[in-house]
CSV table of C-alpha atoms (C1' of nucleotides) in Angstrom, one decimal:
chain,number,residue,atom,x,y,z
U,66,MET,CA,-89.2,-50.0,6.4
U,67,PRO,CA,-90.8,-52.8,8.2
U,68,GLU,CA,-93.6,-54.3,6.2
U,69,LEU,CA,-95.1,-57.8,6.5
U,70,PRO,CA,-91.9,-59.8,5.8
U,71,GLU,CA,-89.8,-57.8,8.2
U,72,VAL,CA,-92.4,-57.8,11.0
U,73,GLU,CA,-92.9,-61.5,10.5
U,74,THR,CA,-89.1,-62.1,10.8
U,75,VAL,CA,-89.1,-60.1,14.1
U,76,ARG,CA,-92.2,-62.0,15.3
U,77,ARG,CA,-90.6,-65.4,14.8
U,78,GLN,CA,-87.5,-64.4,16.7
U,79,LEU,CA,-89.5,-62.8,19.5
U,80,HIS,CA,-91.8,-65.8,19.8
U,81,GLN,CA,-88.9,-68.3,19.8
U,82,ALA,CA,-87.1,-66.4,22.5
U,83,LEU,CA,-90.0,-65.2,24.7
U,84,ALA,CA,-93.0,-67.6,24.5
U,85,GLY,CA,-93.6,-69.0,28.0
U,86,ARG,CA,-91.4,-66.4,29.7
U,87,THR,CA,-92.6,-64.0,32.4
U,88,VAL,CA,-91.9,-60.3,32.4
U,89,GLN,CA,-89.6,-59.4,35.3
U,90,THR,CA,-88.9,-55.8,34.8
U,91,VAL,CA,-89.9,-53.0,32.4
U,92,ARG,CA,-87.9,-49.8,32.3
U,93,LEU,CA,-89.1,-46.7,30.3
U,94,PHE,CA,-86.3,-44.3,29.4
U,95,ARG,CA,-88.6,-41.6,28.2
U,96,SER,CA,-92.3,-40.8,28.1
U,97,GLY,CA,-94.3,-39.6,25.1
U,98,ARG,CA,-97.0,-40.4,22.6
U,99,GLU,CA,-95.5,-43.7,21.8
U,100,PHE,CA,-96.3,-45.0,25.3
U,101,PRO,CA,-100.0,-44.1,25.8
U,102,ALA,CA,-100.1,-45.8,29.2
U,103,GLY,CA,-97.6,-43.4,30.6
U,104,ALA,CA,-96.0,-44.2,33.9
U,105,ALA,CA,-98.3,-47.2,34.4
U,106,PHE,CA,-96.5,-48.9,31.5
U,107,GLU,CA,-93.6,-49.9,33.6
U,108,ASN,CA,-95.8,-51.7,36.1
U,109,VAL,CA,-98.7,-53.2,34.2
U,110,LEU,CA,-96.8,-56.0,32.4
U,111,VAL,CA,-94.6,-57.1,35.3
U,112,GLY,CA,-95.4,-60.7,36.4
U,113,LYS,CA,-97.4,-61.5,33.2
U,114,LYS,CA,-96.5,-64.6,31.3
U,115,ILE,CA,-96.3,-64.5,27.5
U,116,LEU,CA,-98.3,-67.1,25.7
U,117,SER,CA,-97.3,-66.2,22.2
U,118,ILE,CA,-96.2,-63.4,20.0
U,119,ASP,CA,-98.3,-63.0,16.9
U,120,ARG,CA,-98.5,-60.7,13.9
U,121,ARG,CA,-101.5,-59.1,12.2
U,122,ALA,CA,-100.7,-56.9,9.3
U,123,LYS,CA,-97.6,-54.9,10.5
U,124,LEU,CA,-98.6,-55.1,14.1
U,125,LEU,CA,-96.8,-57.3,16.6
U,126,VAL,CA,-99.1,-58.7,19.3
U,127,TRP,CA,-97.7,-60.0,22.6
U,128,ARG,CA,-100.4,-62.2,24.1
U,129,PHE,CA,-100.3,-62.7,27.8
U,130,ALA,CA,-101.9,-65.5,29.8
U,131,ASP,CA,-104.4,-63.1,31.5
U,132,GLY,CA,-105.9,-62.0,28.2
U,133,THR,CA,-104.2,-58.6,28.0
U,134,ALA,CA,-101.9,-57.8,25.1
U,135,LEU,CA,-99.0,-55.6,24.1
U,136,ALA,CA,-99.5,-54.2,20.6
U,137,ALA,CA,-96.2,-53.0,19.1
U,138,HIS,CA,-95.9,-51.2,15.8
U,139,LEU,CA,-92.4,-50.6,14.4
U,140,LYS,CA,-93.6,-48.0,11.9
U,141,MET,CA,-90.4,-46.7,10.2
U,142,THR,CA,-87.5,-47.2,12.5
U,143,GLY,CA,-88.8,-49.1,15.6
U,144,ARG,CA,-86.8,-52.1,16.5
U,145,PHE,CA,-86.7,-54.8,19.1
U,146,VAL,CA,-83.1,-56.0,19.8
U,147,PHE,CA,-81.8,-58.5,22.3
U,148,VAL,CA,-78.8,-57.3,24.2
U,149,ASP,CA,-76.5,-59.7,26.0
U,150,GLY,CA,-74.2,-58.8,28.9
U,151,LYS,CA,-74.0,-55.4,30.4
U,152,TYR,CA,-76.5,-53.0,29.0
U,153,VAL,CA,-76.2,-49.3,28.8
U,154,PRO,CA,-79.1,-47.5,27.1
U,155,ALA,CA,-78.2,-45.9,23.8
U,156,LYS,CA,-79.4,-42.6,22.5
U,157,HIS,CA,-82.6,-43.8,20.8
U,158,ASP,CA,-83.5,-46.6,23.2
U,159,HIS,CA,-86.9,-46.0,24.8
U,160,ALA,CA,-87.7,-49.1,26.8
U,161,GLN,CA,-86.2,-52.3,28.2
U,162,PHE,CA,-87.9,-55.6,29.0
U,163,VAL,CA,-86.1,-58.0,31.3
U,164,PHE,CA,-87.1,-61.7,31.3
U,165,ASP,CA,-85.3,-64.6,32.9
U,166,GLY,CA,-82.1,-64.7,30.9
U,167,LYS,CA,-83.3,-62.3,28.2
U,168,ASN,CA,-82.8,-58.6,27.9
U,169,LEU,CA,-84.9,-57.0,25.1
U,170,VAL,CA,-84.6,-53.3,24.1
U,171,TRP,CA,-87.1,-51.2,22.2
U,172,SER,CA,-85.5,-48.4,20.3
U,173,ASP,CA,-86.8,-46.0,17.6
U,174,VAL,CA,-84.9,-43.1,16.1
U,175,ARG,CA,-88.0,-41.4,14.6
U,176,LYS,CA,-90.4,-42.2,17.4
U,177,PHE,CA,-93.2,-43.1,15.0
U,178,GLY,CA,-93.6,-46.5,16.5
U,179,PHE,CA,-95.7,-47.3,19.6
U,180,LEU,CA,-96.2,-49.8,22.3
U,181,LYS,CA,-99.8,-50.1,23.7
U,182,VAL,CA,-101.1,-52.3,26.4
U,183,LEU,CA,-104.6,-53.4,25.3
U,184,SER,CA,-107.4,-55.4,26.9
U,185,ALA,CA,-108.8,-58.4,25.0
U,186,ASP,CA,-111.7,-56.3,23.7
U,187,GLU,CA,-109.5,-53.4,22.7
U,188,LEU,CA,-107.2,-55.8,20.8
U,189,ALA,CA,-110.1,-57.4,19.0
U,190,THR,CA,-111.3,-53.9,17.9
U,191,ALA,CA,-107.9,-52.9,16.7
U,192,LEU,CA,-107.4,-56.1,14.7
U,193,ASP,CA,-110.8,-55.9,13.1
U,194,ALA,CA,-109.7,-52.9,11.2
U,195,TYR,CA,-107.4,-54.9,9.0
U,196,GLY,CA,-108.1,-56.6,5.7
U,197,PRO,CA,-107.1,-60.2,5.0
U,198,GLU,CA,-103.6,-61.5,5.5
U,199,PRO,CA,-102.2,-62.1,2.0
U,200,LEU,CA,-100.2,-65.2,2.8
U,201,GLU,CA,-103.1,-66.9,4.5
U,202,THR,CA,-106.0,-66.1,2.1
U,203,ASP,CA,-107.0,-67.7,-1.1
U,204,GLU,CA,-106.0,-65.8,-4.2
U,205,ALA,CA,-109.5,-65.8,-5.6
U,206,ILE,CA,-110.7,-64.0,-2.4
U,207,LEU,CA,-107.8,-61.5,-2.5
U,208,ALA,CA,-108.5,-60.7,-6.2
U,209,GLU,CA,-112.0,-59.6,-5.4
U,210,LEU,CA,-110.6,-56.9,-3.1
U,211,PHE,CA,-109.3,-55.0,-6.1
U,212,ARG,CA,-112.6,-54.4,-7.8
U,213,SER,CA,-113.6,-51.2,-6.0
U,214,PRO,CA,-113.6,-48.3,-5.4
U,215,LYS,CA,-113.3,-48.1,-9.1
U,216,THR,CA,-111.5,-44.7,-9.3
U,217,ARG,CA,-108.8,-45.7,-6.9
U,218,ALA,CA,-105.2,-46.1,-8.0
U,219,VAL,CA,-104.1,-49.8,-7.7
U,220,LYS,CA,-101.1,-48.8,-5.6
U,221,ALA,CA,-103.3,-46.9,-3.1
U,222,ALA,CA,-105.5,-50.0,-2.7
U,223,LEU,CA,-102.4,-52.1,-2.1
U,224,LEU,CA,-101.2,-49.7,0.6
U,225,ASP,CA,-104.6,-49.5,2.4
U,226,GLN,CA,-104.4,-51.9,5.4
U,227,ALA,CA,-108.2,-52.2,5.5
U,228,THR,CA,-108.1,-53.6,2.0
U,229,ILE,CA,-105.2,-56.0,2.3
U,230,ALA,CA,-103.0,-56.3,5.3
U,231,GLY,CA,-99.2,-55.9,5.5
U,232,VAL,CA,-98.2,-54.4,2.2
U,233,GLY,CA,-96.1,-51.2,2.3
U,234,ASN,CA,-94.3,-49.1,-0.2
U,235,ILE,CA,-91.6,-51.5,-1.1
U,236,TYR,CA,-93.7,-54.6,-1.8
U,237,ALA,CA,-96.5,-52.5,-3.4
U,238,ASP,CA,-94.0,-51.3,-6.0
U,239,GLU,CA,-92.4,-54.8,-6.4
U,240,SER,CA,-95.7,-56.7,-6.8
U,241,LEU,CA,-96.9,-54.1,-9.4
U,242,HIS,CA,-93.8,-54.6,-11.4
U,243,ARG,CA,-94.0,-58.3,-11.3
U,244,ALA,CA,-97.7,-58.1,-12.4
U,245,GLY,CA,-96.9,-55.7,-15.2
U,246,LEU,CA,-99.3,-53.0,-13.9
U,247,ARG,CA,-98.7,-49.2,-13.6
U,248,PRO,CA,-99.1,-48.0,-10.0
U,249,THR,CA,-101.5,-45.3,-11.2
U,250,ARG,CA,-103.9,-47.7,-12.9
U,251,LYS,CA,-107.5,-47.3,-11.7
U,252,LEU,CA,-109.1,-50.3,-10.3
U,253,ARG,CA,-111.9,-50.1,-12.9
U,254,THR,CA,-109.4,-50.6,-15.7
U,255,LEU,CA,-108.1,-54.0,-14.2
U,256,THR,CA,-109.3,-57.2,-15.9
U,257,ALA,CA,-110.0,-60.3,-13.9
U,258,ASP,CA,-106.7,-61.6,-15.1
U,259,ASP,CA,-104.9,-58.4,-14.0
U,260,ARG,CA,-106.4,-58.8,-10.5
U,261,LEU,CA,-105.4,-62.5,-10.2
U,262,ARG,CA,-101.9,-61.8,-11.5
U,263,LEU,CA,-101.5,-58.9,-9.0
U,264,VAL,CA,-102.5,-60.9,-5.9
U,265,ARG,CA,-100.4,-63.9,-7.0
U,266,GLU,CA,-97.4,-61.6,-7.2
U,267,VAL,CA,-98.2,-60.0,-3.9
U,268,LYS,CA,-98.1,-63.4,-2.4
U,269,ASN,CA,-95.0,-64.4,-4.2
U,270,VAL,CA,-93.0,-61.3,-3.3
U,271,LEU,CA,-94.0,-61.4,0.3
U,272,GLN,CA,-93.2,-65.1,0.7
U,273,GLU,CA,-89.9,-64.7,-1.1
U,274,SER,CA,-89.0,-61.8,1.2
U,275,VAL,CA,-90.1,-63.7,4.3
U,276,ASP,CA,-87.8,-66.5,3.2
U,277,GLN,CA,-84.9,-63.9,2.9
U,278,LYS,CA,-85.8,-62.5,6.3
U,279,GLY,CA,-87.0,-59.2,4.8
U,280,THR,CA,-85.5,-56.2,3.1
U,281,SER,CA,-83.1,-53.7,4.7
U,282,ALA,CA,-83.5,-50.7,2.4
U,283,ASN,CA,-82.7,-48.2,5.1
U,284,ASP,CA,-83.0,-48.9,8.8
U,285,TYR,CA,-84.5,-52.3,9.3
U,286,VAL,CA,-82.7,-54.9,11.3
U,287,ASP,CA,-84.0,-58.0,13.1
U,288,THR,CA,-83.7,-58.8,16.9
U,289,ALA,CA,-80.1,-59.8,16.5
U,290,GLY,CA,-79.2,-56.5,14.6
U,291,ALA,CA,-79.0,-58.4,11.3
U,292,LYS,CA,-80.1,-57.1,8.0
U,293,GLY,CA,-82.6,-58.9,5.7
U,294,GLY,CA,-81.5,-60.5,2.5
U,295,PHE,CA,-84.1,-59.4,0.0
U,296,LEU,CA,-82.5,-56.0,-0.9
U,297,SER,CA,-80.5,-57.4,-3.8
U,298,LEU,CA,-83.7,-59.1,-5.2
U,299,LEU,CA,-85.7,-55.9,-5.6
U,300,ARG,CA,-86.6,-55.1,-9.2
U,301,VAL,CA,-87.8,-51.5,-9.0
U,302,TYR,CA,-87.8,-50.1,-5.4
U,303,GLY,CA,-84.8,-47.8,-4.9
U,304,ARG,CA,-83.6,-48.5,-8.5
U,305,ALA,CA,-84.6,-45.3,-10.2
U,306,GLY,CA,-82.2,-44.6,-13.1
U,307,GLU,CA,-81.1,-48.2,-13.2
U,308,PRO,CA,-82.0,-50.6,-15.9
U,309,CYS,CA,-85.1,-52.8,-15.6
U,310,ARG,CA,-84.0,-56.4,-14.8
U,311,THR,CA,-86.5,-57.6,-17.4
U,312,CYS,CA,-86.2,-55.3,-20.4
U,313,LEU,CA,-83.3,-52.8,-19.6
U,314,THR,CA,-85.6,-49.8,-19.8
U,315,THR,CA,-84.6,-47.1,-17.2
U,316,ILE,CA,-86.6,-47.4,-14.0
U,317,LYS,CA,-88.6,-44.3,-13.3
U,318,ARG,CA,-89.5,-42.7,-10.0
U,319,THR,CA,-92.6,-40.6,-9.4
U,320,VAL,CA,-94.6,-39.5,-6.4
U,321,LEU,CA,-98.0,-41.1,-5.8
U,322,GLY,CA,-99.9,-40.4,-2.7
U,323,GLN,CA,-96.8,-38.6,-1.3
U,324,ARG,CA,-94.8,-41.8,-1.6
U,325,GLY,CA,-91.8,-42.5,-3.8
U,326,THR,CA,-93.1,-44.8,-6.5
U,327,HIS,CA,-90.8,-46.9,-8.8
U,328,PHE,CA,-91.8,-48.6,-12.0
U,329,CYS,CA,-90.7,-49.7,-15.4
U,330,PRO,CA,-92.4,-47.7,-18.2
U,331,THR,CA,-92.1,-50.6,-20.6
U,332,CYS,CA,-93.1,-53.6,-18.5
U,333,GLN,CA,-95.8,-51.9,-16.6
U,334,ARG,CA,-98.9,-50.7,-18.5
G,11,DA,C1',-117.8,-42.1,0.3
G,12,DG,C1',-113.7,-41.1,-1.3
G,13,DT,C1',-109.4,-38.6,-1.7
G,14,DA,C1',-105.7,-35.3,-0.8
G,15,DG,C1',-102.6,-33.4,2.1
G,16,DG,C1',-100.5,-32.3,6.7
G,17,DA,C1',-98.5,-34.0,10.9
G,18,DC,C1',-95.7,-36.9,13.5
G,19,DC,C1',-90.1,-37.6,13.9
G,20,DT,C1',-84.8,-37.6,13.2
G,21,DG,C1',-80.7,-38.6,10.7
G,22,DG,C1',-78.4,-38.7,6.4
G,23,DT,C1',-77.2,-36.5,2.2
G,24,DG,C1',-76.3,-33.2,-1.4
G,25,DG,C1',-75.7,-28.4,-2.8
G,26,DC,C1',-73.6,-24.1,-2.0
R,44,DT,C1',-66.8,-26.3,7.7
R,45,DG,C1',-71.4,-24.9,8.3
R,46,DC,C1',-76.0,-24.2,7.0
R,47,DC,C1',-80.1,-25.5,4.7
R,48,DA,C1',-83.5,-28.0,2.0
R,49,DC,C1',-85.0,-32.2,1.2
R,50,DC,C1',-85.9,-37.2,1.6
R,51,DA,C1',-87.1,-41.7,3.9
R,52,DG,C1',-92.7,-43.4,4.9
R,53,DG,C1',-96.9,-46.0,8.1
R,54,DT,C1',-100.8,-44.3,9.9
R,55,DC,C1',-103.9,-41.0,11.8
R,56,DC,C1',-106.3,-36.8,11.3
R,57,DT,C1',-108.6,-32.9,9.0
R,58,DA,C1',-110.4,-30.6,5.0
R,59,DC,C1',-112.7,-30.9,0.9
DNA sequence: AGTAGGACCTGGTGGC
DNA sequence: TGCCACCAGGTCCTAC
């Protein structure tokens, strides 16, 4: 499940490989809701030069020299993979981008992801919807985000991209365990110290995972098809029935907001 | 204003 | 072996 660390890993690889290059060919292997531009999608990017590839929250943004952008969201199973040599589209490949010397394939088993061509104005509007970037924002500012709405569960606040950007199910569970907070805790019950601890642990877990090139719990791979290294460092996510690494209590799994939620009943209060 | 739940998707898995 | 129910979950949309 690509969250901030996984998307950031892909961003770095794409930027390294593609910044300064010009799009030569775009091929679409299927049409559908994930390509809102339809047939025009194949033509609109050809000849444009990529200035940079950025990330905001879990959104990848290809910025072109003429001000337009390609916004790409991996959602659950979307992936960009570079393919060397002869390329034959595989079953779930949906698009191909050819650059001078580089062949990049977009594939997505579940088709949740999308690629959208946006004008500068449309891009600005889309990015405005996100809350602060956790790794680039002071912890005192981040802590204030968890004051209200007071009746909201702290995990729901973590997952809300308008509150704080880039946290998904895995890192929400992990940061709550590190901070010693139950996912169901209402914001009004958090002390100033709880809030500060929480945002520090959000920063810690995201940075540690970026350093490990992300978590491959299910489908995620980077642009070389490689898995992330953070899986073995998870403390609660996917560990229901296993002992807490801190206190040996059995990790529990519940459902909160229709999401699998993992916590230690002893460490998290 | 806030929350809850469905929809979008497909492949993998476990039960019978 | 085949069939089926269920699970993975980011984000948008609707209903309350």
